[in-house]
Short mmCIF file of C-alpha atoms and ligand atoms in Angstrom, two decimals:
data_model
loop_
_atom_site.label_atom_id
_atom_site.label_comp_id
_atom_site.label_asym_id
_atom_site.label_seq_id
_atom_site.Cartn_x
_atom_site.Cartn_y
_atom_site.Cartn_z
CA UNK R 1 -0.17 0.04 -0.67
CA UNK R 2 3.06 1.87 1.13
CA UNK R 3 4.69 1.69 -2.12
CA UNK R 4 1.40 2.49 -4.40
CA UNK R 5 0.97 6.20 -2.67
CA UNK R 6 5.09 6.65 -3.19
CA UNK R 7 4.74 4.84 -7.33
CA UNK R 8 1.58 7.54 -7.68
CA UNK R 9 3.28 10.84 -5.92
CA UNK R 10 6.15 10.30 -8.25
CA UNK R 11 3.48 9.33 -11.38
CA UNK R 12 1.36 12.42 -10.69
CA UNK R 13 5.14 14.74 -10.76
CA UNK R 14 5.99 12.99 -13.79
CA UNK R 15 3.06 13.92 -15.71
CA UNK R 16 3.39 17.41 -14.88
CA UNK R 17 7.51 18.06 -15.56
CA UNK R 18 6.14 16.98 -19.09
CA UNK R 19 3.76 19.39 -19.78
CA UNK R 20 6.57 21.90 -18.14
CA UNK R 21 8.32 20.30 -20.36
CA UNK R 22 6.16 20.36 -23.28
CA UNK R 23 5.34 23.80 -22.29
CA UNK R 24 8.91 25.38 -21.78
CA UNK R 25 10.10 23.39 -25.12
CA UNK R 26 7.69 24.98 -27.17
CA UNK R 27 8.93 28.77 -26.65
CA UNK R 28 12.37 27.86 -27.06
CA UNK R 29 13.75 27.60 -23.41
CA UNK R 30 16.08 26.13 -21.69
CA UNK R 31 16.00 24.84 -18.81
CA UNK R 32 18.63 24.26 -16.70
CA UNK R 33 16.97 23.05 -12.00
CA UNK R 34 20.73 23.14 -10.16
CA UNK R 35 21.38 20.80 -6.93
CA UNK R 36 23.54 21.09 -4.43
CA UNK R 37 23.85 20.54 -0.07
CA UNK R 38 23.45 23.62 1.53
CA UNK R 39 25.96 26.17 1.07
CA UNK R 40 28.09 24.49 -2.00
CA UNK R 41 27.23 27.96 -3.69
CA UNK R 42 24.67 27.56 -5.95
CA UNK R 43 22.82 31.53 -5.52
CA UNK R 44 26.27 32.90 -5.92
CA UNK R 45 26.58 30.82 -8.95
CA UNK R 46 23.87 32.36 -10.70
CA UNK R 47 24.89 35.45 -9.36
CA UNK R 48 28.19 35.22 -11.59
CA UNK R 49 26.44 33.57 -14.45
CA UNK R 50 22.66 36.30 -14.85
CA UNK R 51 25.54 39.67 -14.66
CA UNK R 52 28.05 37.76 -16.73
CA UNK R 53 25.33 36.64 -19.45
CA UNK R 54 22.72 38.30 -18.88
CA UNK R 55 22.78 41.03 -22.26
CA UNK R 56 23.10 38.24 -23.68
CA UNK R 57 20.93 35.82 -23.14
CA UNK R 58 17.68 36.61 -21.58
CA UNK R 59 16.85 34.27 -18.36
CA UNK R 60 15.18 34.31 -15.08
CA UNK R 61 14.94 32.07 -11.66
CA UNK R 62 12.99 30.46 -10.11
CA UNK R 63 14.80 29.90 -6.07
CA UNK R 64 13.68 26.79 -4.08
CA UNK R 65 14.05 27.40 -0.23
CA UNK R 66 12.18 26.31 2.76
CA UNK R 67 11.60 28.62 4.26
CA UNK R 68 13.01 33.27 3.04
CA UNK R 69 12.91 34.66 0.19
CA UNK R 70 16.88 35.65 0.69
CA UNK R 71 18.09 33.71 -1.88
CA UNK R 72 15.21 35.28 -4.07
CA UNK R 73 16.32 39.13 -3.12
CA UNK R 74 19.55 39.10 -3.51
CA UNK R 75 18.92 37.87 -7.59
CA UNK R 76 16.48 39.54 -7.93
CA UNK R 77 19.71 42.44 -6.81
CA UNK R 78 20.91 40.78 -10.83
CA UNK R 79 17.89 42.45 -12.65
CA UNK R 80 16.07 39.38 -13.45
CA UNK R 81 13.01 38.49 -12.92
CA UNK R 82 13.15 35.66 -10.22
CA UNK R 83 10.06 34.24 -8.68
CA UNK R 84 10.94 32.44 -4.62
CA UNK R 85 8.85 28.55 -3.75
CA UNK R 86 8.82 28.72 -0.23
CA UNK R 87 8.01 24.12 0.66
CA UNK R 88 6.82 24.91 3.73
CA UNK R 89 9.63 21.84 4.97
CA UNK R 90 9.80 20.29 2.35
CA UNK R 91 13.19 19.06 0.99
CA UNK R 92 12.71 19.55 -2.52
CA UNK R 93 11.18 21.61 -5.28
CA UNK R 94 8.23 19.24 -7.68
CA UNK R 95 7.01 20.13 -10.80
CA UNK R 96 4.04 21.65 -10.36
CA UNK R 97 5.81 24.23 -7.88
CA UNK R 98 7.49 24.68 -10.43
CA UNK R 99 4.53 24.41 -13.10
CA UNK R 100 2.08 27.27 -10.07
CA UNK R 101 6.17 29.33 -9.61
CA UNK R 102 6.44 30.10 -14.01
CA UNK R 103 3.14 31.42 -14.96
CA UNK R 104 4.26 35.17 -12.82
CA UNK R 105 7.68 34.86 -15.47
CA UNK R 106 7.44 36.32 -17.83
CA UNK R 107 8.17 33.85 -20.20
CA UNK R 108 7.80 35.47 -23.98
CA UNK R 109 11.02 37.51 -23.42
CA UNK R 110 13.61 34.69 -21.78
CA UNK R 111 15.67 31.76 -23.84
CA UNK R 112 17.64 29.75 -20.33
CA UNK R 113 14.69 29.60 -17.66
CA UNK R 114 17.41 28.38 -14.32
CA UNK R 115 15.84 26.68 -10.58
CA UNK R 116 18.18 26.67 -7.73
CA UNK R 117 16.39 22.99 -5.94
CA UNK R 118 16.46 23.51 -2.32
CA UNK R 119 19.81 22.69 -1.20
CA UNK R 120 19.87 18.60 -0.20
CA UNK R 121 22.04 16.43 -2.31
CA UNK R 122 19.50 13.32 -2.13
CA UNK R 123 15.37 13.75 -2.77
CA UNK R 124 15.81 16.71 -5.22
CA UNK R 125 17.45 13.86 -8.23
CA UNK R 126 14.55 11.84 -7.99
CA UNK R 127 11.49 14.63 -8.79
CA UNK R 128 11.83 15.97 -12.72
CA UNK R 129 10.53 19.83 -12.88
CA UNK R 130 10.66 19.50 -15.98
CA UNK R 131 14.25 20.21 -17.38
CA UNK R 132 16.77 19.72 -19.97
CA UNK R 133 19.94 20.08 -17.81
CA UNK R 134 20.44 18.79 -13.96
CA UNK R 135 23.42 20.65 -12.48
CA UNK R 136 25.08 19.27 -9.83
CA UNK R 137 27.63 21.45 -7.52
CA UNK R 138 29.59 20.31 -5.29
CA UNK R 139 31.93 21.81 -2.91
CA UNK R 140 35.46 21.96 -2.22
CA UNK R 141 35.59 21.92 1.50
CA UNK R 142 32.40 18.88 1.34
CA UNK R 143 35.11 16.82 0.54
CA UNK R 144 36.37 13.82 -2.56
CA UNK R 145 33.91 11.20 -0.73
CA UNK R 146 30.54 13.37 -1.78
CA UNK R 147 29.84 11.81 -5.36
CA UNK R 148 30.26 7.89 -3.62
CA UNK R 149 28.37 8.39 -1.17
CA UNK R 150 25.75 10.62 -2.60
CA UNK R 151 25.32 8.75 -5.73
CA UNK R 152 22.19 9.21 -7.36
CA UNK R 153 22.55 12.98 -7.97
CA UNK R 154 25.84 12.92 -9.49
CA UNK R 155 24.16 9.27 -11.86
CA UNK R 156 21.45 11.65 -12.61
CA UNK R 157 23.17 15.33 -13.27
CA UNK R 158 24.59 15.72 -16.92
CA UNK R 159 26.70 18.28 -15.69
CA UNK R 160 28.59 19.21 -11.86
CA UNK R 161 30.22 22.47 -10.82
CA UNK R 162 33.13 21.51 -8.38
CA UNK R 163 32.95 25.19 -6.77
CA UNK R 164 35.21 27.17 -3.82
CA UNK R 165 38.65 25.28 -5.79
CA UNK R 166 39.99 28.25 -3.80
CA UNK R 167 39.81 26.14 -0.69
CA UNK R 168 41.35 23.13 -2.57
CA UNK R 169 45.27 24.42 -1.27
CA UNK R 170 43.41 24.31 2.68
CA UNK R 171 42.07 20.82 2.19
CA UNK R 172 43.19 17.42 1.68
CA UNK R 173 40.24 17.43 -1.50
CA UNK R 174 42.02 14.96 -4.11
CA UNK R 175 41.29 16.16 -7.35
CA UNK R 176 42.38 12.51 -8.74
CA UNK R 177 39.82 10.62 -6.90
CA UNK R 178 37.74 13.29 -7.55
CA UNK R 179 37.28 12.99 -11.41
CA UNK R 180 38.06 8.71 -10.47
CA UNK R 181 35.19 8.46 -8.50
CA UNK R 182 32.38 10.47 -11.18
CA UNK R 183 34.30 8.91 -14.77
CA UNK R 184 33.11 5.68 -12.58
CA UNK R 185 29.35 6.39 -11.54
CA UNK R 186 28.74 8.67 -14.62
CA UNK R 187 30.79 8.75 -17.47
CA UNK R 188 29.42 11.11 -19.29
CA UNK R 189 28.99 14.09 -17.50
CA UNK R 190 30.84 17.43 -17.88
CA UNK R 191 32.92 18.66 -14.73
CA UNK R 192 33.21 22.93 -14.63
CA UNK R 193 35.90 23.52 -11.49
CA UNK R 194 35.22 26.56 -10.18
CA UNK R 195 35.80 29.60 -8.16
CA UNK R 196 32.37 31.47 -8.41
CA UNK R 197 33.95 33.28 -5.26
CA UNK R 198 37.12 34.03 -6.83
CA UNK R 199 36.29 34.03 -10.93
CA UNK R 200 38.29 31.88 -12.20
CA UNK R 201 36.63 28.63 -14.31
CA UNK R 202 33.41 30.60 -14.82
CA UNK R 203 34.27 31.14 -19.36
CA UNK R 204 34.20 27.28 -19.76
CA UNK R 205 30.88 27.01 -17.87
CA UNK R 206 29.36 29.83 -19.47
CA UNK R 207 30.02 28.62 -23.05
CA UNK R 208 28.41 25.77 -21.77
CA UNK R 209 25.28 28.10 -21.72
CA UNK R 210 26.10 29.90 -24.24
CA UNK R 211 25.43 26.55 -27.01
CA UNK R 212 23.55 24.78 -24.67
CA UNK R 213 20.53 27.83 -25.61
CA UNK R 214 22.09 28.02 -28.98
N1 GTP X 1 36.05 30.68 -0.76
C1 GTP X 1 33.75 30.45 -1.62
N2 GTP X 1 33.90 30.08 -1.44
C2 GTP X 1 32.10 31.04 -1.53
C3 GTP X 1 32.03 30.33 -3.03
N3 GTP X 1 30.98 30.13 -3.85
C4 GTP X 1 30.11 30.74 -2.76
N4 GTP X 1 30.85 30.55 -1.47
C5 GTP X 1 30.52 30.97 -0.55
O1 GTP X 1 29.86 29.72 -0.07
C6 GTP X 1 28.50 30.41 0.98
C7 GTP X 1 27.58 29.84 0.45
O2 GTP X 1 26.58 30.51 -1.10
P1 GTP X 1 25.54 30.25 -1.18
O3 GTP X 1 25.63 30.63 -2.68
O4 GTP X 1 25.31 30.79 -0.28
O5 GTP X 1 24.88 28.45 -1.29
P2 GTP X 1 23.84 28.00 -0.85
O6 GTP X 1 23.62 27.51 -2.71
O7 GTP X 1 22.89 28.57 -2.07
O8 GTP X 1 23.20 27.80 -0.32
P3 GTP X 1 21.33 27.31 0.21
O9 GTP X 1 20.90 27.69 -0.64
O10 GTP X 1 21.49 28.17 1.48
O11 GTP X 1 21.98 25.78 -0.15
C8 GTP X 1 28.65 31.95 1.30
O12 GTP X 1 28.99 32.36 2.50
C9 GTP X 1 29.67 32.48 -0.86
O13 GTP X 1 30.28 33.59 -0.33
C10 GTP X 1 33.44 30.31 -3.28
O14 GTP X 1 33.50 30.01 -5.00
N5 GTP X 1 34.63 29.79 -2.96
MG1 MG X 2 21.18 29.37 -2.88
#
């Protein structure tokens, strides 16, 4: 009985994700779903990315958080449309929440929709939102063992942003094992090593987005 309920919830989410995907595809909008543990640097990466690309690529942001509008307030400072979803304690966004947020955005004016998921390295990967690309952010202070310890998101993601590489000097993070483990989990994963804070390695990430949007 319990299993049936869970599978129904997931099926309902998949159906709504398809609705989102079709609508966004019809409008020619590419969609990113950004997933990481709390504090890996998702919003900082978005702030840098918006400043670098907003004059080339019209974009909007959906922010997912348990309670506050802090991240949406940060994004708003950068002059792009943003909607905050509060999950009221829920550990991930779902396609229905995203569908409602999409209705608040100027979809006819954008080419890229970036969704920052709730800070959680596990649950969000199970819920398709209708995205084109799933992106996992891992930050150096979290440790190089995290891909193997939390494999689901790394298996499902298309891109990994290894953030806070400015910390490499101060930590025992082993880049060789990190790349080896990523390859063993997902040999199609594209990895960009960046420091959003120091703005290192960002140009390759921006080029990836330019190519994605086309
Ligand atoms: N040293 C360093 N700090 C960073 C970098 N990127 C982000 N930070 C810092 O990490 C902290 C968390 O960054 P956020 O961008 O808020 O992280 P987040 O993933 O959006 O956090 P949640 O939304 O709460 O999950 C902030 O103090 C940032 O300034 C980086 O490349 N290097
Ligand atoms: Mg954030």
